[in-house]
Tab-separated table of C-alpha atoms in Angstrom:
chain	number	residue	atom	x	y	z
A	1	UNK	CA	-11.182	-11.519	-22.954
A	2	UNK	CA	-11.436	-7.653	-22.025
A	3	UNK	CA	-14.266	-8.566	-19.364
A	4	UNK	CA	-11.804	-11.234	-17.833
A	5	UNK	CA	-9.358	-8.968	-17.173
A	6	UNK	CA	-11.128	-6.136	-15.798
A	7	UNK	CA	-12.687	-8.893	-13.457
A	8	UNK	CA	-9.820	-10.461	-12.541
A	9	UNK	CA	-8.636	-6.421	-11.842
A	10	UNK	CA	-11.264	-6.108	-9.512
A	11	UNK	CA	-11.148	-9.194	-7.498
A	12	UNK	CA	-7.310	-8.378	-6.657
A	13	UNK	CA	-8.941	-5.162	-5.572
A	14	UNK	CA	-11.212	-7.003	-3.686
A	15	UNK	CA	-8.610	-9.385	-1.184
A	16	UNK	CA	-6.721	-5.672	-1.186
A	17	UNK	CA	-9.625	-4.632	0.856
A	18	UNK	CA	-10.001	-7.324	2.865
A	19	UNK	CA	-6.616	-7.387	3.963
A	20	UNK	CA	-7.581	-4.382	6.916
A	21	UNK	CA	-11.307	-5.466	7.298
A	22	UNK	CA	-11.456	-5.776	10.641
A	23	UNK	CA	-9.903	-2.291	11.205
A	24	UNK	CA	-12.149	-0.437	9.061
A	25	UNK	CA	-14.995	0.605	10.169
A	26	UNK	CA	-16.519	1.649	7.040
A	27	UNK	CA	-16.691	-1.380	4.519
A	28	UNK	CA	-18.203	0.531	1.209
A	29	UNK	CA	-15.479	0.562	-0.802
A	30	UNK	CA	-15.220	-3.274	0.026
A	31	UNK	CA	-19.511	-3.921	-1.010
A	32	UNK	CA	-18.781	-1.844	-3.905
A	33	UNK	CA	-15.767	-3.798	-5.341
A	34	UNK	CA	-17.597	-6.553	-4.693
A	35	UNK	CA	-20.564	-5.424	-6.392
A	36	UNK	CA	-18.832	-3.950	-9.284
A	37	UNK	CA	-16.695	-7.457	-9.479
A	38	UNK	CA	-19.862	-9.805	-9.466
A	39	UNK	CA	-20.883	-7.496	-12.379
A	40	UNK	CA	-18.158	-8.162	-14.587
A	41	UNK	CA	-18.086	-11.414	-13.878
A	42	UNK	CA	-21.476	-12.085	-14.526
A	43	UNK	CA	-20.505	-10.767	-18.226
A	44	UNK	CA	-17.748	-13.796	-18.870
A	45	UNK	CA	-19.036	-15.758	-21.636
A	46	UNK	CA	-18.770	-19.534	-19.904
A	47	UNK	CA	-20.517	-17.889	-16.559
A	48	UNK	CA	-22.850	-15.438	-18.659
A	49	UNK	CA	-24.155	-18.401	-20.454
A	50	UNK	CA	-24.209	-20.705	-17.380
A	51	UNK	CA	-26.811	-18.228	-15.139
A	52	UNK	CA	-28.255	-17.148	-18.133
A	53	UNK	CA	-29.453	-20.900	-18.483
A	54	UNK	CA	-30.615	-21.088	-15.108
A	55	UNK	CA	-32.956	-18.217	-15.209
A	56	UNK	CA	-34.264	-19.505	-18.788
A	57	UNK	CA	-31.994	-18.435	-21.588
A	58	UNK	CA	-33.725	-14.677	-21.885
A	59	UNK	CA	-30.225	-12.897	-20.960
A	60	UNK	CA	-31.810	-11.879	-17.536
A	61	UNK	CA	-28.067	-12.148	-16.636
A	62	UNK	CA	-27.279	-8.849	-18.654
A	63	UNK	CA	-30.001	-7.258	-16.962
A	64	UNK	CA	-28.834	-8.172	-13.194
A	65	UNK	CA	-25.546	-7.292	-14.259
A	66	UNK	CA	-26.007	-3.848	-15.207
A	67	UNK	CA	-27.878	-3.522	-12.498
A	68	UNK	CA	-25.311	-4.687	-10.282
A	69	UNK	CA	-22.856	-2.380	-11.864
A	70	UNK	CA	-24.843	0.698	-11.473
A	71	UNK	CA	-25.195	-0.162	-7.771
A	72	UNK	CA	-21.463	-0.607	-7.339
A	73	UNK	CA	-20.567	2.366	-9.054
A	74	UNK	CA	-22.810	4.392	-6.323
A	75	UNK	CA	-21.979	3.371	-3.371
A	76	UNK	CA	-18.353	3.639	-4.624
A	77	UNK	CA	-18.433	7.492	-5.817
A	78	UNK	CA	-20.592	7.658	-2.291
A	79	UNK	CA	-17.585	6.126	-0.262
A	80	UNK	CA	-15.172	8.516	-2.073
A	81	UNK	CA	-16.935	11.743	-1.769
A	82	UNK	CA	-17.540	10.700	1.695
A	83	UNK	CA	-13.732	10.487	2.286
A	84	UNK	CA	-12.764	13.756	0.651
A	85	UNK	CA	-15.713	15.571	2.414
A	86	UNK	CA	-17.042	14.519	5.712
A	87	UNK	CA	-19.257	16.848	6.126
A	88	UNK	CA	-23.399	16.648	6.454
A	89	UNK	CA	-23.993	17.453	3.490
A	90	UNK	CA	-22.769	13.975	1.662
A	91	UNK	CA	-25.123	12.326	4.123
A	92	UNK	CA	-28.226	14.612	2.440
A	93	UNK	CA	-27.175	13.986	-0.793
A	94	UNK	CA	-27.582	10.275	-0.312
A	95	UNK	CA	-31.770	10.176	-0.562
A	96	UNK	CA	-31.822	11.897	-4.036
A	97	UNK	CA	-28.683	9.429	-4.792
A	98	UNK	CA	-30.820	6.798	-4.261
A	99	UNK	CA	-33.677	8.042	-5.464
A	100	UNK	CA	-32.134	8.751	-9.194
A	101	UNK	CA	-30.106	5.019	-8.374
A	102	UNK	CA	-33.807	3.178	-7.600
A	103	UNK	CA	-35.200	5.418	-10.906
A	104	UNK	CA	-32.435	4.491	-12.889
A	105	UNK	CA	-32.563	0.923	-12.160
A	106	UNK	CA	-36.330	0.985	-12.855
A	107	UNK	CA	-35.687	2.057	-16.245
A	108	UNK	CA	-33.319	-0.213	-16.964
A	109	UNK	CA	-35.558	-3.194	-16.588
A	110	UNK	CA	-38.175	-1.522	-18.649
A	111	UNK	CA	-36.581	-0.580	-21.431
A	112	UNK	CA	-35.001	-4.306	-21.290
A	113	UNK	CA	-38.076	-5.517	-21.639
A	114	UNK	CA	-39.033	-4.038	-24.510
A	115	UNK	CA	-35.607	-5.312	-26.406
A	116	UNK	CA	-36.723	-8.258	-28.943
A	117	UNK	CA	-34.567	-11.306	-28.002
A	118	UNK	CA	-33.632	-14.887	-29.282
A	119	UNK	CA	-32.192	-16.501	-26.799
A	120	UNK	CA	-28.962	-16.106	-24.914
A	121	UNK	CA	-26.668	-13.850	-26.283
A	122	UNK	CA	-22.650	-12.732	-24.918
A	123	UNK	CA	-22.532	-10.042	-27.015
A	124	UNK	CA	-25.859	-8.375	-26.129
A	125	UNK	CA	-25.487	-4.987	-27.669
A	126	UNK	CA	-23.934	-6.456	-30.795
A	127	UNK	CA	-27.042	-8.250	-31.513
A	128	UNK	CA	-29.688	-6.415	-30.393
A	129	UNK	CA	-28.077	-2.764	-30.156
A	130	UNK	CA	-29.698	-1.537	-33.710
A	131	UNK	CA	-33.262	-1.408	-31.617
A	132	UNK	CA	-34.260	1.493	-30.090
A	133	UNK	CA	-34.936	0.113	-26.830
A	134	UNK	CA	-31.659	-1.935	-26.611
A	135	UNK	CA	-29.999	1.476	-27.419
A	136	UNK	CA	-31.811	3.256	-24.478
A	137	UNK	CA	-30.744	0.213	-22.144
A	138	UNK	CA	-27.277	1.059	-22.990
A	139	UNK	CA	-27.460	4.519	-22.844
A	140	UNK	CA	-29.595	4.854	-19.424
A	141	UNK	CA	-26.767	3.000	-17.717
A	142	UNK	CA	-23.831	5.030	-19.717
A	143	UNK	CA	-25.420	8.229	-18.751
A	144	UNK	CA	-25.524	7.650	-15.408
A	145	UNK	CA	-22.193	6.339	-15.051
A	146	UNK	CA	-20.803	9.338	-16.459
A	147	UNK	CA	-22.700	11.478	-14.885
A	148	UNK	CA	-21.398	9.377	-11.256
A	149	UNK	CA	-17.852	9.175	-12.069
A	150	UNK	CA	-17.661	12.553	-13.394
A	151	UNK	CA	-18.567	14.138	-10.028
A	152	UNK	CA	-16.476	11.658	-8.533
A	153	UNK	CA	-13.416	12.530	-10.311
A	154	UNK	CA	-13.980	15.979	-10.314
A	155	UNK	CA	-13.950	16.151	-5.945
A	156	UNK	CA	-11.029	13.627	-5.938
A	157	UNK	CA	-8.789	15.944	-8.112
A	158	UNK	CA	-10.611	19.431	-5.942
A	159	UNK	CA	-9.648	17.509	-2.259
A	160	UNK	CA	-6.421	15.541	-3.191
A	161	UNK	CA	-4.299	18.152	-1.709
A	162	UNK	CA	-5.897	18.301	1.549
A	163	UNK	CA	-5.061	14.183	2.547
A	164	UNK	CA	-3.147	14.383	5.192
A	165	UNK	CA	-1.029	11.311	4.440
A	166	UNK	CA	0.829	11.434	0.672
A	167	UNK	CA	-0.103	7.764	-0.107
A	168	UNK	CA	-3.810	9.266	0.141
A	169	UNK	CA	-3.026	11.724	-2.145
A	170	UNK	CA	-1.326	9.414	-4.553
A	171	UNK	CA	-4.928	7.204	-4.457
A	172	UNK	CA	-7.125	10.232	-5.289
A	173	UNK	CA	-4.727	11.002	-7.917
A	174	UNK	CA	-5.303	7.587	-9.585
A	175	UNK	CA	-8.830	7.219	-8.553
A	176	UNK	CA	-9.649	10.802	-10.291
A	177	UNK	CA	-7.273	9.515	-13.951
A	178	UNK	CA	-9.630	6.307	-13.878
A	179	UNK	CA	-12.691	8.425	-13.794
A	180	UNK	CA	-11.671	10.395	-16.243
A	181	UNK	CA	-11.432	7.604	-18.622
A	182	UNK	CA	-14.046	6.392	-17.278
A	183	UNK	CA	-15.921	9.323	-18.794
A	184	UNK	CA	-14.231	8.493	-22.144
A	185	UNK	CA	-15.574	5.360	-22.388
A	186	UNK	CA	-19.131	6.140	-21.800
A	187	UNK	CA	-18.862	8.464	-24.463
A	188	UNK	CA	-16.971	5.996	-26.880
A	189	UNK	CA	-20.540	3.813	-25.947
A	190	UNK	CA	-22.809	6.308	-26.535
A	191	UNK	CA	-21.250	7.098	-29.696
A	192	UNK	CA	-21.370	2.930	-30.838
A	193	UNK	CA	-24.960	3.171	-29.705
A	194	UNK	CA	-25.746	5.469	-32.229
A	195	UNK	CA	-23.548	4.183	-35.142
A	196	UNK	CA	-25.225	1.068	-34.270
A	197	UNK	CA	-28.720	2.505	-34.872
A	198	UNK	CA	-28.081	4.245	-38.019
A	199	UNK	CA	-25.909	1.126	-39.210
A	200	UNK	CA	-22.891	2.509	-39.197
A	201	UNK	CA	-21.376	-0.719	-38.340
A	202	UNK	CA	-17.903	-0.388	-40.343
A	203	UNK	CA	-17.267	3.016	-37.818
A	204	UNK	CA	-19.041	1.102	-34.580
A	205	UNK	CA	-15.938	-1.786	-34.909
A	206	UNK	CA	-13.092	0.942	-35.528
A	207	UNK	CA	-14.034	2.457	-32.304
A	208	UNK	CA	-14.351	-0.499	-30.297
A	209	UNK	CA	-10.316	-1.778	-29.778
A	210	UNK	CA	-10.190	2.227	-27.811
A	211	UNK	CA	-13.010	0.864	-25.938
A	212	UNK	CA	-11.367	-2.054	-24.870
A	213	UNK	CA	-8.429	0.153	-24.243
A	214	UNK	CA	-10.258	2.350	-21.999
A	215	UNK	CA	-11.641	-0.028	-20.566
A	216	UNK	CA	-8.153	-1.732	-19.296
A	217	UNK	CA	-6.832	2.201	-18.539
A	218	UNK	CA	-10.001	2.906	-16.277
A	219	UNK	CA	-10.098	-0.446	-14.342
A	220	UNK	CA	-5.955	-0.359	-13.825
A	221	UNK	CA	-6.298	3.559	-12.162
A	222	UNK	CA	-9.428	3.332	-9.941
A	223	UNK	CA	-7.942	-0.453	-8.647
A	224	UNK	CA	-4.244	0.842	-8.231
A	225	UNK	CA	-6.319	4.230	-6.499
A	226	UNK	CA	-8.230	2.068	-4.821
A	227	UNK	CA	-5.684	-0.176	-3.646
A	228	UNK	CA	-3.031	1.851	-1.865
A	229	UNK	CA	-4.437	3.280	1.026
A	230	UNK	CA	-5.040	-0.314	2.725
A	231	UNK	CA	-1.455	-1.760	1.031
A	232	UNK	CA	0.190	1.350	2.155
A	233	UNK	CA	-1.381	1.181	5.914
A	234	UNK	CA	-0.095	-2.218	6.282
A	235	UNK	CA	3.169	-1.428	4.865
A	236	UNK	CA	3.071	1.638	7.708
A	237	UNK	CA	1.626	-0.776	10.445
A	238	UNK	CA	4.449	-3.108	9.543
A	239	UNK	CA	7.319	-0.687	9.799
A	240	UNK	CA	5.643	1.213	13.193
A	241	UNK	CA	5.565	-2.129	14.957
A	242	UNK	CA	9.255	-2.715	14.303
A	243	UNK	CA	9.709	0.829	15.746
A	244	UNK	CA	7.934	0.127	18.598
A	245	UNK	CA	9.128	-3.412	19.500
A	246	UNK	CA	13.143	-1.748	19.235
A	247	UNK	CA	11.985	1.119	21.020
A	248	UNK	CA	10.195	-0.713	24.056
A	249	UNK	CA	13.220	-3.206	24.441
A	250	UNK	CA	15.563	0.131	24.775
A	251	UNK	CA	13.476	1.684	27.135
A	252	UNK	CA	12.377	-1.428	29.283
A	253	UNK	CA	16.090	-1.252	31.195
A	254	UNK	CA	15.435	2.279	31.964
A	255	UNK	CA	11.891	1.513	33.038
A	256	UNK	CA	12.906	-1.172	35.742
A	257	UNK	CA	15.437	1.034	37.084
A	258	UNK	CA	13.834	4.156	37.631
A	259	UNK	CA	10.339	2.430	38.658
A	260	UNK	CA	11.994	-0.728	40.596
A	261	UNK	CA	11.130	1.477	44.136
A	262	UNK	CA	7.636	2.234	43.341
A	263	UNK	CA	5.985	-1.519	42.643
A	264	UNK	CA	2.758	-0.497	44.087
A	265	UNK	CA	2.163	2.644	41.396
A	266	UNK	CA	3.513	0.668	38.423
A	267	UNK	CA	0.762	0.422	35.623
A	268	UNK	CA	2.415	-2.261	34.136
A	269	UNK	CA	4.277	-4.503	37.017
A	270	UNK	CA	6.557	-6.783	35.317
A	271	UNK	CA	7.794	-7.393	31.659
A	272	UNK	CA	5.784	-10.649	31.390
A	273	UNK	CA	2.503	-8.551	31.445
A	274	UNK	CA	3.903	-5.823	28.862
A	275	UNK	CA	4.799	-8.653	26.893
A	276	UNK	CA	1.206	-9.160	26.273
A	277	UNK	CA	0.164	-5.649	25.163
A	278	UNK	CA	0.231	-3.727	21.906
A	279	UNK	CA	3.347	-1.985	21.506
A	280	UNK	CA	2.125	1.162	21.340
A	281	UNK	CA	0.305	1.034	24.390
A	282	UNK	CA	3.737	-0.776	26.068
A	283	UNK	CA	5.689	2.349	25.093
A	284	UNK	CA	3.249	4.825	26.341
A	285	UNK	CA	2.639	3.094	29.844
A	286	UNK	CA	6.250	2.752	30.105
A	287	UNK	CA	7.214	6.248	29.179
A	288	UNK	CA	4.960	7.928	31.636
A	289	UNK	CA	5.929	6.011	34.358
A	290	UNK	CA	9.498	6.407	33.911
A	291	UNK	CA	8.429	10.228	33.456
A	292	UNK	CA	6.789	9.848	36.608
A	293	UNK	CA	9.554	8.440	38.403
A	294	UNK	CA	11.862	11.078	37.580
A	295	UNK	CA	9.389	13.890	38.441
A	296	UNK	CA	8.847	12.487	41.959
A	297	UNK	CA	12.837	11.681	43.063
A	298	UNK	CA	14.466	14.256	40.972
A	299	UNK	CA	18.163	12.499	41.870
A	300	UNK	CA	17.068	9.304	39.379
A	301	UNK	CA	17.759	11.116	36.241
A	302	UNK	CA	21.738	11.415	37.740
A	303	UNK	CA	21.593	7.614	37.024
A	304	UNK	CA	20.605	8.060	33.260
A	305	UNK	CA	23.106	8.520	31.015
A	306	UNK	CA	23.533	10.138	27.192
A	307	UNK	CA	22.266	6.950	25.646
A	308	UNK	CA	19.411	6.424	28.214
A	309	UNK	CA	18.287	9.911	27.424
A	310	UNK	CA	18.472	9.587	23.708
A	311	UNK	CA	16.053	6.255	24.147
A	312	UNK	CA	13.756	8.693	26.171
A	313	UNK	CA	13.850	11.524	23.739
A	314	UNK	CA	13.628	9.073	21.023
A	315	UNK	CA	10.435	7.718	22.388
A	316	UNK	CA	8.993	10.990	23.198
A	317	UNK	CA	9.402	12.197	19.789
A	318	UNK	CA	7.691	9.138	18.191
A	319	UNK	CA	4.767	9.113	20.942
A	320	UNK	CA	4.487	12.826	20.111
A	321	UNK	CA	5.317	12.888	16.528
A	322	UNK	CA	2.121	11.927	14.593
A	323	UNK	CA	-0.418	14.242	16.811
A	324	UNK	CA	1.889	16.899	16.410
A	325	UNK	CA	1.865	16.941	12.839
A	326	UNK	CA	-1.873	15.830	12.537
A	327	UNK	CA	-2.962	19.073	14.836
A	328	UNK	CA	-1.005	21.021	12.622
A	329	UNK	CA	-2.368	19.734	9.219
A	330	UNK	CA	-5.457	19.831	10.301
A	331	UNK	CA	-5.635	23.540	11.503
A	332	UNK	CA	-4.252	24.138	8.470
A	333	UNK	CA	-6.395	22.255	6.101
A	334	UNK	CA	-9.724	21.199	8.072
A	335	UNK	CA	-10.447	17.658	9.250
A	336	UNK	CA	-10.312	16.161	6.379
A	337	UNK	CA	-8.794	12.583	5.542
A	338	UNK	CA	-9.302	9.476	3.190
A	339	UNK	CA	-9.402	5.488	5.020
A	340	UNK	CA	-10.358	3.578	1.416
């Protein structure tokens, strides 16, 4: 039950992601959802034993899950440190980050191999988690997710404070509580593991409901982190496109009266051809030439009136509002920001 949840956790993460796809230009927080999602899956009993089948009933599935987790869970902390510090020096950490990825991997599969089995088995660990090499499996993987998400949520709770937008800092807020019990449950597995192998069984089952419960905790506060930049950008998008649409409709009756005289400078000739632009760029084009207007014949601003030249101060101010306050921050702070 606890590994359909946290799947079904991570596929809503998933279409989250996919909602500003084309936007993005960087997709590896989408691959590593993905990745991470496929994982889980894989460990549902009804598809477990289903592949499992397929590939000959010697829980291979386990294997490429794990595998597939470990791989999500890098390219994830990758995308994240990326975010909170794009600098060179993520991009140099990424060949040893794949080198100890590719070793850890390797390991996996050998110390999987040496794991006596008897077919296909949904509760893995439980069965075969009092060998030796079953409890290195587990603990190769553990280690190095710990060792992933603990730098992870140690730079999202260092560089929270320098997102520019709040909604950014609200995600590495929730993205650095998730790792942190993410970290508690790879040391409530590494403690099982070695119950397990000195058959302490009785203590192994009294610790595993606060695994499940970390489990849930950790999944719920990296997907919610995870989650609200894109939600929140379309949310923004949303409500910046209403402002634009009111703001270009206020401004279009000043535009065709200041501009009506100069047809042959016009950027934009006629309202059927803004009609067809993005707002933004509607408001802009129509701004400076109206700006223009008035700079070259003087005497048309004794045609605006109070409410004409709150529409034009209104649409300054929103054209020059965000760069404004983004120079600022950034001077302040350094260039640093977070797209999820």
């Amino acid at each position: 039950m606890i590994q359909t949840v946290a799947a079904a956790m991570i596929w809503l993460l998933v279409v989250c992601l996919l909602l500003g796809f084309r936007r993005r230009r960087d997709h590896s927080v989408l691959t590593a959802a993905i990745t991470i999602a496929v994982a889980l899956t894989l460990n549902i009993d009804q598809v477990y034993l289903g592949f499992d089948a397929v590939l000959g009933g010697r829980d291979f599935v386990d294997l490429l899950s794990n595998i597939s987790m470990v791989v999500g869970i890098y390219f994830l902390s990758t995308a994240i440190i990326r975010a909170a510090k794009p600098d060179e020096t993520v991009e140099r950490r990424d060949t040893a980050g794949l080198v100890l990825l590719a070793t850890v991997i390797v390991c996996l599969a050998a110390s999987f191999s040496a794991v006596v089995t008897e077919g296909s088995s949904t509760r893995f660990m439980v069965d075969y988690g009092g060998q030796w090499p079953a409890a290195l499996y587990s603990s190769i993987q553990f280690v190095y997710i710990g060792y992933v998400v603990s730098v992870t949520g140690v730079t999202c709770f260092r560089f929270r404070g320098d997102m520019l937008r709040p909604y950014f800092r609200m995600a590495f807020t929730s993205i650095g509580v998730g790792c942190t019990f993410a970290v508690l449950l790879v040391l409530l597995v590494l403690a099982m593991d070695v119950l397990h192998l000195h058959g302490r069984l009785d203590a192994m089952r009294a610790i595993s409901p606060i695994y499940d419960a970390a489990v849930v905790a950790a999944m719920t506060f990296l997907c919610v982190g995870l989650a609200i930049p894109p939600v929140a950008r379309r949310i923004l998008r949303r409500k910046q496109s209403a402002t634009e649409a009111e703001l270009v409709s206020d401004l279009t009756k000043i535009w065709e009266n200041t501009t009506k005289k100069r047809q042959n400078v016009r950027l934009v000739r006629d309202t059927e051809m803004i009609s067809h632009q993005d707002h933004a760029q509607r408001l802009h084009r129509m701004l400076v030439e109206v700006q223009d207007a008035l700079l070259v014949e003087p005497g048309l601003g004794s045609s605006l009136d109070i409410h004409d030249l709150n529409v034009l101060n209104a649409a300054e101010n929103y054209l020059a509002g965000p760069i404004v306050r983004q120079v600022a921050v950034r001077r302040r702070k350094g260039n640093r920001r977070y797209d999820g």
